[in-house]
């Protein structure tokens, strides 16, 4: 099990006004809709189970593998930045629709990228799985574009003022993933160890990769 | 009048809740239904988005993500006459 | 300028553009309100994509439109909240029919 996702399975006790509400009523509503679709023959139980299983397959572990490879292979890194869609297809990752594409944004010493979708919650699901709750929240979608440094502070990241932030609002069928800077002191790590440093949050730009543990 | 989904720069100052929960069964179900119906060609992504954006502004802000999906998918299928409101009610009565 | 696929793009990297205002008659657009009327710089072309304003009504065969990544300084968008010396920016993907040269 991948344990660096910071994706704890526990219910939050902090319930902000705009992102709390509803749930029990939809549990029934969804069941009613599902039974209707099944009884009308629009979908089958097998098709639905297969689709859920397919969606379950992708996790940030997939994105982390791609990034670790870019950290270790200069040519792959160049191809990934030049044409993300094509480069990840080498590794067997393909968008769900042929019109969707991928752009990978490389952080530098002077530039940090942060990804949001203000209009809905577009997310590179085919590389990172389902988006985390906060990515879909009213608060993140509202403020990421107007106060990115404030947002980063909430995630525990304070950037040097000399590093510019470039927010990217995913408004079309292009999906974005961040290529974070490789932490120093990682020259001797193997691929598996590098993958272990890469968090989901660092691929969205609200976090940084872990530093290798000392000793 | 801006629509509720067009959130960029709006003054929603609630703190970001960092803890995330894994989707529960009904959320996985509607997530799967959404992808499956799109794959089978019953609607396009932007059609679904349009129906999500049509949700009443106050309701939109008070619904969870997958709650909006359930509402929009139901409405789009009814409008396309693939299902009727009665069909769902009948199934709900059986639950 | 012609790209490898022979599509003629109106804008190329570095061009200055202004985003149109939407009269809000259209029911589904992918250009957020906060960027309408703002001036930015073309970063790159993504190629041609189906127009979401048509797709929203199930119209799949409408002509494809050029899509660009456009960058704006945050100081030009949130004029009071941002310090003048900030280089922080935002990029959005915007369809050609929303853009005019400046």
mmCIF file with all atom_site columns, C-alpha atoms in Angstrom, chain C residues 4-74:
data_model
loop_
_atom_site.group_PDB
_atom_site.id
_atom_site.type_symbol
_atom_site.label_atom_id
_atom_site.label_alt_id
_atom_site.label_comp_id
_atom_site.label_asym_id
_atom_site.label_entity_id
_atom_site.label_seq_id
_atom_site.pdbx_PDB_ins_code
_atom_site.Cartn_x
_atom_site.Cartn_y
_atom_site.Cartn_z
_atom_site.occupancy
_atom_site.B_iso_or_equiv
_atom_site.pdbx_formal_charge
_atom_site.auth_seq_id
_atom_site.auth_comp_id
_atom_site.auth_asym_id
_atom_site.auth_atom_id
_atom_site.pdbx_PDB_model_num
ATOM 1  C CA . UNK C 1 4  ? 2.988   20.883 -38.624 1.00 0.00 ? 4  UNK C CA 1
ATOM 2  C CA . UNK C 1 5  ? -0.619  19.857 -39.154 1.00 0.00 ? 5  UNK C CA 1
ATOM 3  C CA . UNK C 1 6  ? -1.192  22.727 -41.519 1.00 0.00 ? 6  UNK C CA 1
ATOM 4  C CA . UNK C 1 7  ? -3.623  24.544 -39.237 1.00 0.00 ? 7  UNK C CA 1
ATOM 5  C CA . UNK C 1 8  ? -3.415  28.281 -39.444 1.00 0.00 ? 8  UNK C CA 1
ATOM 6  C CA . UNK C 1 9  ? -3.205  29.808 -36.012 1.00 0.00 ? 9  UNK C CA 1
ATOM 7  C CA . UNK C 1 10 ? -3.941  33.445 -35.441 1.00 0.00 ? 10 UNK C CA 1
ATOM 8  C CA . UNK C 1 11 ? -1.673  33.776 -32.398 1.00 0.00 ? 11 UNK C CA 1
ATOM 9  C CA . UNK C 1 12 ? 1.736   32.547 -31.450 1.00 0.00 ? 12 UNK C CA 1
ATOM 10 C CA . UNK C 1 13 ? 3.803   32.549 -28.255 1.00 0.00 ? 13 UNK C CA 1
ATOM 11 C CA . UNK C 1 14 ? 4.458   36.041 -26.947 1.00 0.00 ? 14 UNK C CA 1
ATOM 12 C CA . UNK C 1 15 ? 1.442   37.707 -28.604 1.00 0.00 ? 15 UNK C CA 1
ATOM 13 C CA . UNK C 1 16 ? -0.551  40.070 -26.397 1.00 0.00 ? 16 UNK C CA 1
ATOM 14 C CA . UNK C 1 17 ? -4.292  39.404 -26.282 1.00 0.00 ? 17 UNK C CA 1
ATOM 15 C CA . UNK C 1 18 ? -7.420  40.617 -24.531 1.00 0.00 ? 18 UNK C CA 1
ATOM 16 C CA . UNK C 1 19 ? -10.183 38.248 -23.394 1.00 0.00 ? 19 UNK C CA 1
ATOM 17 C CA . UNK C 1 20 ? -13.721 39.201 -24.434 1.00 0.00 ? 20 UNK C CA 1
ATOM 18 C CA . UNK C 1 21 ? -16.601 39.834 -22.092 1.00 0.00 ? 21 UNK C CA 1
ATOM 19 C CA . UNK C 1 22 ? -19.473 37.392 -22.228 1.00 0.00 ? 22 UNK C CA 1
ATOM 20 C CA . UNK C 1 23 ? -22.946 38.824 -22.383 1.00 0.00 ? 23 UNK C CA 1
ATOM 21 C CA . UNK C 1 24 ? -23.979 35.823 -20.256 1.00 0.00 ? 24 UNK C CA 1
ATOM 22 C CA . UNK C 1 25 ? -26.569 34.827 -22.827 1.00 0.00 ? 25 UNK C CA 1
ATOM 23 C CA . UNK C 1 26 ? -24.630 31.657 -23.521 1.00 0.00 ? 26 UNK C CA 1
ATOM 24 C CA . UNK C 1 27 ? -25.477 28.925 -21.081 1.00 0.00 ? 27 UNK C CA 1
ATOM 25 C CA . UNK C 1 28 ? -22.172 27.121 -20.941 1.00 0.00 ? 28 UNK C CA 1
ATOM 26 C CA . UNK C 1 29 ? -18.784 28.734 -21.400 1.00 0.00 ? 29 UNK C CA 1
ATOM 27 C CA . UNK C 1 30 ? -15.333 27.700 -20.222 1.00 0.00 ? 30 UNK C CA 1
ATOM 28 C CA . UNK C 1 31 ? -13.927 31.207 -19.867 1.00 0.00 ? 31 UNK C CA 1
ATOM 29 C CA . UNK C 1 32 ? -14.267 32.184 -16.191 1.00 0.00 ? 32 UNK C CA 1
ATOM 30 C CA . UNK C 1 33 ? -15.713 35.562 -15.327 1.00 0.00 ? 33 UNK C CA 1
ATOM 31 C CA . UNK C 1 34 ? -12.603 36.692 -13.442 1.00 0.00 ? 34 UNK C CA 1
ATOM 32 C CA . UNK C 1 35 ? -10.487 36.616 -16.617 1.00 0.00 ? 35 UNK C CA 1
ATOM 33 C CA . UNK C 1 36 ? -12.958 38.301 -18.953 1.00 0.00 ? 36 UNK C CA 1
ATOM 34 C CA . UNK C 1 37 ? -11.766 41.682 -20.172 1.00 0.00 ? 37 UNK C CA 1
ATOM 35 C CA . UNK C 1 38 ? -8.199  41.008 -18.954 1.00 0.00 ? 38 UNK C CA 1
ATOM 36 C CA . UNK C 1 39 ? -5.003  41.248 -21.000 1.00 0.00 ? 39 UNK C CA 1
ATOM 37 C CA . UNK C 1 40 ? -2.476  38.433 -21.164 1.00 0.00 ? 40 UNK C CA 1
ATOM 38 C CA . UNK C 1 41 ? 0.254   36.789 -23.222 1.00 0.00 ? 41 UNK C CA 1
ATOM 39 C CA . UNK C 1 42 ? 0.011   33.668 -25.364 1.00 0.00 ? 42 UNK C CA 1
ATOM 40 C CA . UNK C 1 43 ? 2.232   30.921 -23.908 1.00 0.00 ? 43 UNK C CA 1
ATOM 41 C CA . UNK C 1 44 ? 1.516   28.196 -26.455 1.00 0.00 ? 44 UNK C CA 1
ATOM 42 C CA . UNK C 1 45 ? -1.075  26.712 -28.751 1.00 0.00 ? 45 UNK C CA 1
ATOM 43 C CA . UNK C 1 46 ? -2.639  23.405 -27.722 1.00 0.00 ? 46 UNK C CA 1
ATOM 44 C CA . UNK C 1 47 ? -3.956  22.728 -31.235 1.00 0.00 ? 47 UNK C CA 1
ATOM 45 C CA . UNK C 1 48 ? -7.612  22.503 -32.194 1.00 0.00 ? 48 UNK C CA 1
ATOM 46 C CA . UNK C 1 49 ? -10.379 21.256 -29.912 1.00 0.00 ? 49 UNK C CA 1
ATOM 47 C CA . UNK C 1 50 ? -14.137 20.889 -30.213 1.00 0.00 ? 50 UNK C CA 1
ATOM 48 C CA . UNK C 1 51 ? -15.966 23.988 -28.981 1.00 0.00 ? 51 UNK C CA 1
ATOM 49 C CA . UNK C 1 52 ? -17.417 23.292 -25.499 1.00 0.00 ? 52 UNK C CA 1
ATOM 50 C CA . UNK C 1 53 ? -20.161 25.892 -26.080 1.00 0.00 ? 53 UNK C CA 1
ATOM 51 C CA . UNK C 1 54 ? -21.492 23.585 -28.848 1.00 0.00 ? 54 UNK C CA 1
ATOM 52 C CA . UNK C 1 55 ? -20.652 20.301 -27.105 1.00 0.00 ? 55 UNK C CA 1
ATOM 53 C CA . UNK C 1 56 ? -22.797 21.428 -24.183 1.00 0.00 ? 56 UNK C CA 1
ATOM 54 C CA . UNK C 1 57 ? -25.806 20.960 -26.464 1.00 0.00 ? 57 UNK C CA 1
ATOM 55 C CA . UNK C 1 58 ? -24.602 17.647 -27.881 1.00 0.00 ? 58 UNK C CA 1
ATOM 56 C CA . UNK C 1 59 ? -23.326 19.221 -31.109 1.00 0.00 ? 59 UNK C CA 1
ATOM 57 C CA . UNK C 1 60 ? -20.239 17.136 -31.825 1.00 0.00 ? 60 UNK C CA 1
ATOM 58 C CA . UNK C 1 61 ? -19.702 17.964 -35.478 1.00 0.00 ? 61 UNK C CA 1
ATOM 59 C CA . UNK C 1 62 ? -19.231 21.727 -35.126 1.00 0.00 ? 62 UNK C CA 1
ATOM 60 C CA . UNK C 1 63 ? -15.863 23.049 -36.371 1.00 0.00 ? 63 UNK C CA 1
ATOM 61 C CA . UNK C 1 64 ? -12.888 22.686 -34.029 1.00 0.00 ? 64 UNK C CA 1
ATOM 62 C CA . UNK C 1 65 ? -11.375 25.824 -32.594 1.00 0.00 ? 65 UNK C CA 1
ATOM 63 C CA . UNK C 1 66 ? -7.798  26.770 -31.699 1.00 0.00 ? 66 UNK C CA 1
ATOM 64 C CA . UNK C 1 67 ? -7.093  26.593 -27.997 1.00 0.00 ? 67 UNK C CA 1
ATOM 65 C CA . UNK C 1 68 ? -4.299  28.589 -26.370 1.00 0.00 ? 68 UNK C CA 1
ATOM 66 C CA . UNK C 1 69 ? -2.591  28.627 -23.001 1.00 0.00 ? 69 UNK C CA 1
ATOM 67 C CA . UNK C 1 70 ? -2.660  32.306 -21.994 1.00 0.00 ? 70 UNK C CA 1
ATOM 68 C CA . UNK C 1 71 ? -0.765  33.829 -19.064 1.00 0.00 ? 71 UNK C CA 1
ATOM 69 C CA . UNK C 1 72 ? -1.825  36.826 -16.971 1.00 0.00 ? 72 UNK C CA 1
ATOM 70 C CA . UNK C 1 73 ? -0.046  38.584 -14.110 1.00 0.00 ? 73 UNK C CA 1
ATOM 71 C CA . UNK C 1 74 ? -2.110  38.281 -10.935 1.00 0.00 ? 74 UNK C CA 1
#
